[in-house]
Amino acid sequence: MTETAGTPSGPDENPGPEGTSPEPRATYGPGAGASPTGAGVARRRRRWLRWTALGVAVLVLGAGGVGWAAYEKLNGNITKDTDAAAELARYEKERPTPLVQDAQNILLLGSDTRAGKGNRKYGRDPGTQRSDTTILLHLAADRQSATAVSIPRDLMVDIPGCRKPDGSRTQAQFAQFNWAFEFGGTACTIRTVEKLTKIRVDHHMVVDFTGFKDMVDAVDGVQVCIKGPIDDTDAHVKLAPGLRTLNGEQALGYVRARKSLGNGSDTDRMDRQQEFLGALVNKVQSNDVLLNPTKLYPVLDAATSSLTTDPGLASLRGLYELVRGMRNIPTERVQFLTVPRQSYTYDANRDELVEPAAEQLFTRLRTDTPVAVARQKPATSGSGEEESSSYEENYEEHSEDNEDHEGYEDDHEDDEKPDDPSHTPSPAPTFRGNTAAGSTCG
């Protein structure tokens, strides 16, 4: 893990638009809220809290029984990232156009900063930070599925010229992905992701080490399967194999550990992060948390305290508007995968995209087309060639099944001419990944 730190300040002091969420146009399930205006404000805001949620790495689902004072405290916990909004507004013309109404793409960033309370023990603080974990979360327009795509920190990408904290600007360059966060913070990272994927990023959330630990502790730990003994001094974690319930400190070490596990690749670490986030989703969706106010409030408090978000999400109402339908997504439709990658041709310690698999994935996300994932055995040596081959084998193994899989057919399949080979739709690819359906050691 790169030992870099510090929180880049925004490039401009002029705040962006407040981003107040509009009145909801559609209701995806019971419990939709109302506008916080007119009579009954307190009652309506309590109703919003009944089904508040925050997806994947910082998922929080809300329930009733939270009073006005609690609402105000939780609402004030969230840090609003107006600087990033102002910087992104300057580049609006170059940003991708959303293709599907109501679909949402949220960039989740885990900052490796050592600044701030509780973070210094994880390494030195040279005054900069990088995105230790980056996940692009796609919420389908019908809110019947959620797909979380990990972007490797060492992926070689085109980073645009970005404004640095001191006001100077970097030149556009081809470099490893997590440099974007160090160069220009959240705005630079979002522009880099959009340039890479052609997918519009609608919202973003940033959480640091301490915030992650507090989230896990707030749900009384998360159960995961430890496949082998872990003793990693850099990650501050020592665990025995088996089905274990990890507290916040242990969980942070588990998702950070790299050199002491498997082949030491970042691919292995991303797999563990995805499995852990799936287990966290399971825990938060459980009735033991949602229907118990004494357990729910600490979860809400920890989640909101750990967040820095764009203005559109920097309130409980904003979070509610985003995820009001997420509570009904089955865990098997909450999917995790890593963007198809392999070792970079000119440096085995860096990554590059596997094509055409990566573009197939980005296209499906852009067009809100269902993405299918399936587990497969990871490459033993971690070489790029083996990982690339595994994607090709995965397509061959599942393409026949996917042709007849309900919900994955081409949208215009009925319009094709069955006797004309040129009109035969291509089978939907299946990507290497897993779901939040559960973690066992069986």
Tab-separated table of C-alpha atoms in Angstrom:
chain	number	residue	atom	x	y	z
A	1	MET	CA	0.000	0.000	0.000
A	2	THR	CA	1.351	3.398	-0.917
A	3	GLU	CA	2.205	5.393	2.154
A	4	THR	CA	0.931	8.764	1.100
A	5	ALA	CA	-1.312	11.101	3.025
A	6	GLY	CA	-2.952	14.474	3.402
A	7	THR	CA	-6.295	15.723	2.150
A	8	PRO	CA	-5.996	17.842	-0.991
A	9	SER	CA	-7.896	21.032	-0.587
A	10	GLY	CA	-10.224	22.055	-3.365
A	11	PRO	CA	-8.841	24.114	-6.209
A	12	ASP	CA	-11.250	26.986	-5.805
A	13	GLU	CA	-12.969	28.725	-2.949
A	14	ASN	CA	-16.120	29.381	-4.990
A	15	PRO	CA	-18.712	26.792	-3.966
A	16	GLY	CA	-20.554	24.890	-6.607
A	17	PRO	CA	-24.333	24.667	-6.812
A	18	GLU	CA	-26.014	23.509	-3.693
A	19	GLY	CA	-27.317	20.450	-5.520
A	20	THR	CA	-30.498	20.228	-3.457
A	21	SER	CA	-32.343	17.089	-4.489
A	22	PRO	CA	-35.648	17.770	-6.294
A	23	GLU	CA	-38.962	16.323	-5.338
A	24	PRO	CA	-38.946	12.588	-6.172
A	25	ARG	CA	-40.576	11.844	-9.520
A	26	ALA	CA	-41.151	8.154	-8.882
A	27	THR	CA	-41.473	5.819	-5.939
A	28	TYR	CA	-39.679	2.495	-6.090
A	29	GLY	CA	-41.067	1.100	-2.880
A	30	PRO	CA	-42.913	1.977	0.311
A	31	GLY	CA	-41.629	4.777	2.443
A	32	ALA	CA	-41.003	7.531	-0.069
A	33	GLY	CA	-40.546	10.869	1.629
A	34	ALA	CA	-41.906	14.323	0.986
A	35	SER	CA	-40.413	17.746	0.544
A	36	PRO	CA	-39.175	19.328	3.807
A	37	THR	CA	-41.490	22.327	3.468
A	38	GLY	CA	-44.794	23.404	5.014
A	39	ALA	CA	-46.518	21.866	7.994
A	40	GLY	CA	-45.382	18.625	9.502
A	41	VAL	CA	-41.696	19.086	8.643
A	42	ALA	CA	-40.438	17.015	11.562
A	43	ARG	CA	-42.909	14.217	10.898
A	44	ARG	CA	-42.013	14.050	7.200
A	45	ARG	CA	-38.267	14.037	7.841
A	46	ARG	CA	-38.680	11.191	10.305
A	47	ARG	CA	-40.539	9.352	7.544
A	48	TRP	CA	-37.582	9.881	5.188
A	49	LEU	CA	-35.281	8.350	7.780
A	50	ARG	CA	-37.361	5.196	7.850
A	51	TRP	CA	-35.650	3.879	4.733
A	52	THR	CA	-32.441	5.916	4.447
A	53	ALA	CA	-29.599	4.007	2.792
A	54	LEU	CA	-26.014	4.360	1.630
A	55	GLY	CA	-24.732	1.701	-0.788
A	56	VAL	CA	-21.831	-0.849	-0.792
A	57	ALA	CA	-18.610	0.247	1.073
A	58	VAL	CA	-20.546	2.794	3.172
A	59	LEU	CA	-24.040	1.295	2.962
A	60	VAL	CA	-26.496	2.569	5.568
A	61	LEU	CA	-30.164	1.666	5.648
A	62	GLY	CA	-32.444	3.842	7.773
A	63	ALA	CA	-35.564	3.130	9.819
A	64	GLY	CA	-38.069	5.017	11.978
A	65	GLY	CA	-37.795	6.146	15.564
A	66	VAL	CA	-35.198	8.881	15.017
A	67	GLY	CA	-36.249	12.263	16.365
A	68	TRP	CA	-35.712	15.795	15.101
A	69	ALA	CA	-32.566	16.399	17.160
A	70	ALA	CA	-31.079	13.140	15.891
A	71	TYR	CA	-31.954	14.090	12.326
A	72	GLU	CA	-30.213	17.446	12.654
A	73	LYS	CA	-27.099	15.825	14.136
A	74	LEU	CA	-26.866	13.167	11.430
A	75	ASN	CA	-27.583	15.687	8.701
A	76	GLY	CA	-24.777	17.919	9.980
A	77	ASN	CA	-22.268	15.070	10.113
A	78	ILE	CA	-21.786	14.852	6.350
A	79	THR	CA	-18.973	16.893	4.793
A	80	LYS	CA	-19.951	18.651	1.554
A	81	ASP	CA	-17.324	18.631	-1.213
A	82	THR	CA	-18.142	21.940	-2.929
A	83	ASP	CA	-14.602	22.362	-4.274
A	84	ALA	CA	-14.840	19.249	-6.445
A	85	ALA	CA	-18.262	20.349	-7.692
A	86	ALA	CA	-16.872	23.732	-8.731
A	87	GLU	CA	-13.921	22.150	-10.545
A	88	LEU	CA	-16.124	19.647	-12.378
A	89	ALA	CA	-18.436	22.458	-13.465
A	90	ARG	CA	-15.498	24.031	-15.343
A	91	TYR	CA	-15.203	20.895	-17.467
A	92	GLU	CA	-18.894	20.198	-17.984
A	93	LYS	CA	-18.605	20.308	-21.778
A	94	GLU	CA	-16.068	17.483	-21.866
A	95	ARG	CA	-17.956	15.201	-19.483
A	96	PRO	CA	-20.031	12.243	-20.768
A	97	THR	CA	-23.768	12.662	-21.241
A	98	PRO	CA	-26.020	10.306	-19.210
A	99	LEU	CA	-27.696	7.831	-21.566
A	100	VAL	CA	-30.369	6.296	-19.316
A	101	GLN	CA	-32.689	8.354	-17.163
A	102	ASP	CA	-32.824	7.356	-13.467
A	103	ALA	CA	-29.753	5.082	-13.653
A	104	GLN	CA	-27.090	6.322	-11.225
A	105	ASN	CA	-23.290	5.976	-11.125
A	106	ILE	CA	-21.569	6.708	-7.810
A	107	LEU	CA	-17.801	6.740	-7.351
A	108	LEU	CA	-16.785	5.331	-3.956
A	109	LEU	CA	-13.289	6.332	-2.853
A	110	GLY	CA	-11.317	4.928	0.066
A	111	SER	CA	-8.667	7.498	0.917
A	112	ASP	CA	-5.297	6.302	2.228
A	113	THR	CA	-4.672	9.570	4.062
A	114	ARG	CA	-2.792	9.304	7.362
A	115	ALA	CA	-3.999	12.729	8.409
A	116	GLY	CA	-6.860	12.986	10.873
A	117	LYS	CA	-7.706	11.270	14.124
A	118	GLY	CA	-6.676	7.619	14.290
A	119	ASN	CA	-5.062	7.423	10.843
A	120	ARG	CA	-1.414	8.236	11.623
A	121	LYS	CA	-0.604	4.804	13.039
A	122	TYR	CA	-0.995	3.339	9.534
A	123	GLY	CA	2.087	5.107	8.170
A	124	ARG	CA	3.884	8.388	7.674
A	125	ASP	CA	2.105	11.550	6.582
A	126	PRO	CA	4.004	13.239	3.716
A	127	GLY	CA	1.140	15.633	3.034
A	128	THR	CA	-0.550	13.964	0.064
A	129	GLN	CA	-3.021	11.127	-0.423
A	130	ARG	CA	-4.069	8.640	-3.057
A	131	SER	CA	-7.230	6.622	-3.617
A	132	ASP	CA	-6.453	3.353	-1.902
A	133	THR	CA	-9.748	1.836	-3.074
A	134	THR	CA	-11.902	3.022	-5.985
A	135	ILE	CA	-15.261	1.460	-6.842
A	136	LEU	CA	-17.695	2.604	-9.525
A	137	LEU	CA	-21.164	1.672	-8.279
A	138	HIS	CA	-23.893	1.438	-10.934
A	139	LEU	CA	-27.515	1.448	-9.767
A	140	ALA	CA	-29.911	0.233	-12.450
A	141	ALA	CA	-32.726	2.601	-13.392
A	142	ASP	CA	-35.322	0.115	-12.127
A	143	ARG	CA	-33.330	-0.340	-8.894
A	144	GLN	CA	-33.423	-4.109	-9.327
A	145	SER	CA	-29.645	-4.518	-9.408
A	146	ALA	CA	-26.432	-2.845	-8.266
A	147	THR	CA	-23.030	-3.473	-9.856
A	148	ALA	CA	-19.817	-2.410	-8.114
A	149	VAL	CA	-16.693	-2.327	-10.312
A	150	SER	CA	-13.259	-2.051	-8.692
A	151	ILE	CA	-10.664	0.005	-10.562
A	152	PRO	CA	-7.089	-1.118	-9.788
A	153	ARG	CA	-4.903	1.562	-8.231
A	154	ASP	CA	-2.005	0.583	-10.523
A	155	LEU	CA	-4.020	0.647	-13.764
A	156	MET	CA	-2.246	2.706	-16.430
A	157	VAL	CA	-4.639	5.394	-17.668
A	158	ASP	CA	-4.786	8.813	-19.306
A	159	ILE	CA	-5.017	11.421	-16.549
A	160	PRO	CA	-6.163	14.864	-17.729
A	161	GLY	CA	-4.504	18.083	-16.656
A	162	CYS	CA	-5.789	18.785	-13.146
A	163	ARG	CA	-5.723	21.643	-10.686
A	164	LYS	CA	-3.524	20.948	-7.658
A	165	PRO	CA	-4.247	22.099	-4.088
A	166	ASP	CA	-1.782	24.984	-4.472
A	167	GLY	CA	-3.610	26.295	-7.556
A	168	SER	CA	-1.055	25.133	-10.119
A	169	ARG	CA	-1.967	22.612	-12.799
A	170	THR	CA	-0.519	19.293	-13.841
A	171	GLN	CA	-0.080	18.347	-17.478
A	172	ALA	CA	-2.151	15.599	-19.039
A	173	GLN	CA	-0.189	12.356	-18.786
A	174	PHE	CA	-0.320	8.573	-19.000
A	175	ALA	CA	0.221	7.277	-15.469
A	176	GLN	CA	-1.095	4.888	-12.831
A	177	PHE	CA	-4.683	5.542	-11.838
A	178	ASN	CA	-4.314	6.487	-8.155
A	179	TRP	CA	-2.005	9.377	-9.034
A	180	ALA	CA	-5.117	11.273	-10.126
A	181	PHE	CA	-6.296	11.595	-6.529
A	182	GLU	CA	-2.895	12.872	-5.457
A	183	PHE	CA	-2.727	15.355	-8.343
A	184	GLY	CA	-6.153	16.919	-8.039
A	185	GLY	CA	-8.300	15.107	-5.470
A	186	THR	CA	-11.812	13.889	-6.173
A	187	ALA	CA	-12.466	16.056	-9.236
A	188	CYS	CA	-9.338	14.788	-11.001
A	189	THR	CA	-10.231	11.177	-10.169
A	190	ILE	CA	-13.776	11.586	-11.496
A	191	ARG	CA	-12.540	13.140	-14.738
A	192	THR	CA	-10.043	10.279	-15.119
A	193	VAL	CA	-12.746	7.642	-14.589
A	194	GLU	CA	-15.055	9.358	-17.062
A	195	LYS	CA	-12.276	9.571	-19.648
A	196	LEU	CA	-11.521	5.865	-19.151
A	197	THR	CA	-15.090	4.533	-19.183
A	198	LYS	CA	-17.167	7.221	-20.985
A	199	ILE	CA	-19.585	6.811	-18.065
A	200	ARG	CA	-20.997	9.899	-16.352
A	201	VAL	CA	-20.266	9.938	-12.602
A	202	ASP	CA	-23.384	11.352	-10.935
A	203	HIS	CA	-22.199	11.361	-7.316
A	204	HIS	CA	-19.147	10.549	-5.221
A	205	MET	CA	-18.352	9.524	-1.652
A	206	VAL	CA	-14.989	9.481	0.131
A	207	VAL	CA	-14.255	7.578	3.351
A	208	ASP	CA	-10.955	7.262	5.252
A	209	PHE	CA	-9.518	4.492	7.463
A	210	THR	CA	-11.219	5.665	10.652
A	211	GLY	CA	-14.594	6.045	8.976
A	212	PHE	CA	-14.393	2.503	7.612
A	213	LYS	CA	-13.574	1.064	11.050
A	214	ASP	CA	-16.399	2.983	12.702
A	215	MET	CA	-18.885	1.624	10.159
A	216	VAL	CA	-17.896	-1.973	10.862
A	217	ASP	CA	-17.967	-1.492	14.641
A	218	ALA	CA	-21.375	0.180	14.392
A	219	VAL	CA	-22.904	-3.038	13.002
A	220	ASP	CA	-21.133	-5.135	15.692
A	221	GLY	CA	-18.664	-6.618	13.236
A	222	VAL	CA	-18.883	-8.410	9.883
A	223	GLN	CA	-18.526	-12.151	9.315
A	224	VAL	CA	-16.146	-13.334	6.599
A	225	CYS	CA	-14.378	-16.540	5.651
A	226	ILE	CA	-10.627	-16.419	6.317
A	227	LYS	CA	-9.147	-18.985	3.927
A	228	GLY	CA	-5.716	-19.097	5.556
A	229	PRO	CA	-3.782	-17.596	8.480
A	230	ILE	CA	-3.076	-13.878	8.135
A	231	ASP	CA	-0.173	-12.134	9.861
A	232	ASP	CA	0.559	-8.801	8.211
A	233	THR	CA	2.480	-6.238	10.246
A	234	ASP	CA	2.052	-3.511	7.607
A	235	ALA	CA	-1.724	-3.884	7.688
A	236	HIS	CA	-1.803	-4.356	11.481
A	237	VAL	CA	-3.761	-7.606	11.316
A	238	LYS	CA	-3.338	-11.186	12.601
A	239	LEU	CA	-6.187	-13.648	12.013
A	240	ALA	CA	-6.692	-17.411	12.209
A	241	PRO	CA	-8.454	-19.222	9.343
A	242	GLY	CA	-12.165	-20.004	9.460
A	243	LEU	CA	-15.469	-18.153	9.603
A	244	ARG	CA	-14.686	-15.062	11.692
A	245	THR	CA	-16.549	-11.958	12.791
A	246	LEU	CA	-14.168	-9.033	12.322
A	247	ASN	CA	-14.299	-5.796	14.291
A	248	GLY	CA	-13.407	-2.487	12.685
A	249	GLU	CA	-9.640	-2.687	13.237
A	250	GLN	CA	-9.464	-6.287	12.020
A	251	ALA	CA	-11.653	-5.538	9.013
A	252	LEU	CA	-9.460	-2.618	7.963
A	253	GLY	CA	-6.364	-4.822	8.143
A	254	TYR	CA	-8.141	-7.592	6.239
A	255	VAL	CA	-9.087	-5.376	3.275
A	256	ARG	CA	-5.704	-3.586	3.269
A	257	ALA	CA	-3.400	-6.625	3.551
A	258	ARG	CA	-1.583	-7.481	0.335
A	259	LYS	CA	2.060	-8.542	0.540
A	260	SER	CA	1.509	-11.311	3.087
A	261	LEU	CA	-1.449	-12.951	1.284
A	262	GLY	CA	-1.684	-15.037	-1.874
A	263	ASN	CA	0.636	-13.823	-4.602
A	264	GLY	CA	0.829	-10.316	-3.135
A	265	SER	CA	-1.071	-8.768	-6.035
A	266	ASP	CA	-3.595	-5.982	-5.783
A	267	THR	CA	-6.022	-8.280	-7.624
A	268	ASP	CA	-6.204	-10.609	-4.614
A	269	ARG	CA	-6.773	-7.641	-2.336
A	270	MET	CA	-9.608	-6.300	-4.493
A	271	ASP	CA	-11.260	-9.733	-4.404
A	272	ARG	CA	-11.148	-9.666	-0.601
A	273	GLN	CA	-12.498	-6.123	-0.509
A	274	GLN	CA	-15.421	-7.126	-2.706
A	275	GLU	CA	-16.233	-10.181	-0.598
A	276	PHE	CA	-16.086	-8.082	2.555
A	277	LEU	CA	-18.374	-5.383	1.132
A	278	GLY	CA	-20.845	-8.084	0.149
A	279	ALA	CA	-20.831	-9.358	3.731
A	280	LEU	CA	-21.305	-5.788	5.000
A	281	VAL	CA	-24.339	-5.337	2.743
A	282	ASN	CA	-25.782	-8.559	4.165
A	283	LYS	CA	-25.227	-7.408	7.729
A	284	VAL	CA	-26.768	-3.969	7.254
A	285	GLN	CA	-29.791	-5.387	5.431
A	286	SER	CA	-30.484	-7.788	8.296
A	287	ASN	CA	-33.495	-7.089	10.488
A	288	ASP	CA	-31.227	-7.188	13.522
A	289	VAL	CA	-29.863	-3.810	12.423
A	290	LEU	CA	-32.751	-2.238	10.529
A	291	LEU	CA	-35.496	-2.925	13.040
A	292	ASN	CA	-33.510	-2.132	16.176
A	293	PRO	CA	-33.242	1.653	16.765
A	294	THR	CA	-30.504	1.217	19.381
A	295	LYS	CA	-28.346	-0.490	16.733
A	296	LEU	CA	-29.497	1.596	13.793
A	297	TYR	CA	-28.614	5.028	15.155
A	298	PRO	CA	-24.887	4.211	15.718
A	299	VAL	CA	-24.738	2.909	12.136
A	300	LEU	CA	-26.243	6.114	10.785
A	301	ASP	CA	-23.983	8.234	12.991
A	302	ALA	CA	-20.815	6.376	11.959
A	303	ALA	CA	-21.713	6.426	8.277
A	304	THR	CA	-22.579	10.100	8.055
A	305	SER	CA	-19.576	11.129	10.180
A	306	SER	CA	-17.189	9.303	7.863
A	307	LEU	CA	-18.478	10.725	4.595
A	308	THR	CA	-17.323	13.478	2.277
A	309	THR	CA	-19.767	13.712	-0.639
A	310	ASP	CA	-20.816	15.907	-3.517
A	311	PRO	CA	-23.422	18.573	-2.615
A	312	GLY	CA	-26.250	16.473	-4.031
A	313	LEU	CA	-25.667	13.759	-1.423
A	314	ALA	CA	-24.509	15.889	1.499
A	315	SER	CA	-27.748	15.499	3.470
A	316	LEU	CA	-29.945	12.714	4.726
A	317	ARG	CA	-32.538	13.763	2.193
A	318	GLY	CA	-29.969	13.498	-0.605
A	319	LEU	CA	-28.954	10.014	0.507
A	320	TYR	CA	-32.578	8.997	0.786
A	321	GLU	CA	-33.357	10.223	-2.732
A	322	LEU	CA	-30.470	8.166	-4.090
A	323	VAL	CA	-31.183	4.855	-2.446
A	324	ARG	CA	-34.857	4.721	-1.563
A	325	GLY	CA	-35.306	1.632	-3.733
A	326	MET	CA	-32.074	-0.152	-2.807
A	327	ARG	CA	-33.629	-1.891	0.169
A	328	ASN	CA	-35.512	-4.179	-2.244
A	329	ILE	CA	-32.504	-5.313	-4.287
A	330	PRO	CA	-31.911	-9.034	-3.601
A	331	THR	CA	-28.395	-9.741	-2.365
A	332	GLU	CA	-27.771	-11.971	-5.386
A	333	ARG	CA	-28.333	-8.908	-7.590
A	334	VAL	CA	-25.739	-6.845	-5.679
A	335	GLN	CA	-22.671	-7.735	-7.740
A	336	PHE	CA	-18.944	-7.073	-7.380
A	337	LEU	CA	-16.239	-7.389	-10.004
A	338	THR	CA	-12.921	-5.898	-11.057
A	339	VAL	CA	-12.491	-4.202	-14.414
A	340	PRO	CA	-10.862	-6.742	-16.790
A	341	ARG	CA	-7.123	-6.183	-16.413
A	342	GLN	CA	-3.744	-7.766	-16.999
A	343	SER	CA	-0.120	-6.885	-16.335
A	344	TYR	CA	1.003	-3.808	-18.261
A	345	THR	CA	3.119	-4.701	-21.274
A	346	TYR	CA	6.046	-2.471	-20.244
A	347	ASP	CA	5.926	-2.933	-16.456
A	348	ALA	CA	4.731	-6.112	-14.730
A	349	ASN	CA	4.050	-4.088	-11.566
A	350	ARG	CA	1.365	-2.053	-13.342
A	351	ASP	CA	-1.944	-3.015	-14.974
A	352	GLU	CA	-3.656	-2.393	-18.289
A	353	LEU	CA	-7.186	-3.101	-19.529
A	354	VAL	CA	-8.070	-6.361	-21.229
A	355	GLU	CA	-9.918	-5.613	-24.450
A	356	PRO	CA	-12.549	-6.071	-25.721
A	357	ALA	CA	-13.763	-7.261	-22.321
A	358	ALA	CA	-13.320	-3.884	-20.598
A	359	GLU	CA	-15.191	-1.974	-23.290
A	360	GLN	CA	-17.983	-4.566	-23.217
A	361	LEU	CA	-18.355	-3.965	-19.493
A	362	PHE	CA	-18.292	-0.165	-19.801
A	363	THR	CA	-20.842	-0.274	-22.625
A	364	ARG	CA	-23.255	-2.366	-20.572
A	365	LEU	CA	-22.961	0.052	-17.661
A	366	ARG	CA	-23.391	3.109	-19.905
A	367	THR	CA	-26.533	1.673	-21.438
A	368	ASP	CA	-27.875	0.206	-18.184
A	369	THR	CA	-27.734	-3.307	-19.639
A	370	PRO	CA	-27.618	-6.148	-17.056
A	371	VAL	CA	-24.160	-7.429	-16.136
A	372	ALA	CA	-23.658	-11.107	-15.289
A	373	VAL	CA	-20.908	-12.275	-12.937
A	374	ALA	CA	-19.664	-15.726	-11.951
A	375	ARG	CA	-16.943	-16.968	-9.653
A	376	GLN	CA	-13.891	-18.679	-11.129
A	377	LYS	CA	-10.545	-19.861	-9.862
A	378	PRO	CA	-8.014	-17.003	-9.755
A	379	ALA	CA	-4.750	-17.279	-11.664
A	380	THR	CA	-2.127	-18.954	-9.480
A	381	SER	CA	0.792	-16.736	-10.374
A	382	GLY	CA	-1.033	-13.462	-10.842
A	383	SER	CA	0.451	-12.959	-14.296
A	384	GLY	CA	-1.388	-10.759	-16.707
A	385	GLU	CA	-1.430	-13.462	-19.378
A	386	GLU	CA	-3.227	-15.915	-17.097
A	387	GLU	CA	-5.801	-13.351	-15.996
A	388	SER	CA	-6.461	-12.341	-19.603
A	389	SER	CA	-6.893	-15.985	-20.553
A	390	SER	CA	-9.294	-16.527	-17.672
A	391	TYR	CA	-11.613	-13.834	-19.026
A	392	GLU	CA	-11.637	-15.460	-22.468
A	393	GLU	CA	-12.375	-18.876	-20.953
A	394	ASN	CA	-15.118	-17.354	-18.846
A	395	TYR	CA	-16.833	-15.927	-21.930
A	396	GLU	CA	-16.708	-19.318	-23.647
A	397	GLU	CA	-17.962	-21.172	-20.582
A	398	HIS	CA	-21.011	-18.965	-19.982
A	399	SER	CA	-21.907	-17.498	-23.383
A	400	GLU	CA	-24.220	-20.368	-24.323
A	401	ASP	CA	-26.121	-20.119	-21.050
A	402	ASN	CA	-26.380	-16.338	-21.297
A	403	GLU	CA	-28.040	-16.470	-24.721
A	404	ASP	CA	-31.153	-17.919	-23.072
A	405	HIS	CA	-30.819	-16.142	-19.720
A	406	GLU	CA	-33.919	-14.092	-19.031
A	407	GLY	CA	-33.098	-10.409	-18.757
A	408	TYR	CA	-29.818	-10.585	-20.687
A	409	GLU	CA	-31.130	-10.794	-24.260
A	410	ASP	CA	-30.500	-8.003	-26.726
A	411	ASP	CA	-33.142	-5.296	-26.383
A	412	HIS	CA	-34.030	-5.623	-30.067
A	413	GLU	CA	-33.849	-9.397	-30.349
A	414	ASP	CA	-37.461	-9.593	-31.558
A	415	ASP	CA	-36.583	-7.332	-34.486
A	416	GLU	CA	-33.778	-9.536	-35.792
A	417	LYS	CA	-34.169	-11.838	-38.795
A	418	PRO	CA	-33.537	-15.396	-37.528
A	419	ASP	CA	-32.438	-16.692	-40.940
A	420	ASP	CA	-29.864	-13.956	-41.504
A	421	PRO	CA	-26.545	-14.778	-39.702
A	422	SER	CA	-25.519	-11.130	-39.827
A	423	HIS	CA	-28.385	-10.319	-37.465
A	424	THR	CA	-27.571	-12.960	-34.853
A	425	PRO	CA	-27.119	-11.125	-31.520
A	426	SER	CA	-23.830	-11.641	-29.725
A	427	PRO	CA	-24.078	-13.605	-26.474
A	428	ALA	CA	-23.834	-11.518	-23.322
A	429	PRO	CA	-20.435	-11.896	-21.617
A	430	THR	CA	-20.104	-13.121	-18.071
A	431	PHE	CA	-17.486	-11.353	-15.959
A	432	ARG	CA	-15.416	-12.757	-13.132
A	433	GLY	CA	-16.981	-11.594	-9.856
A	434	ASN	CA	-19.262	-12.435	-6.966
A	435	THR	CA	-22.472	-11.283	-5.285
A	436	ALA	CA	-23.505	-10.240	-1.793
A	437	ALA	CA	-25.554	-13.431	-1.410
A	438	GLY	CA	-23.408	-14.662	1.449
A	439	SER	CA	-19.980	-15.842	2.564
A	440	THR	CA	-19.306	-19.347	3.865
A	441	CYS	CA	-16.296	-21.545	4.378
A	442	GLY	CA	-18.035	-24.590	2.897
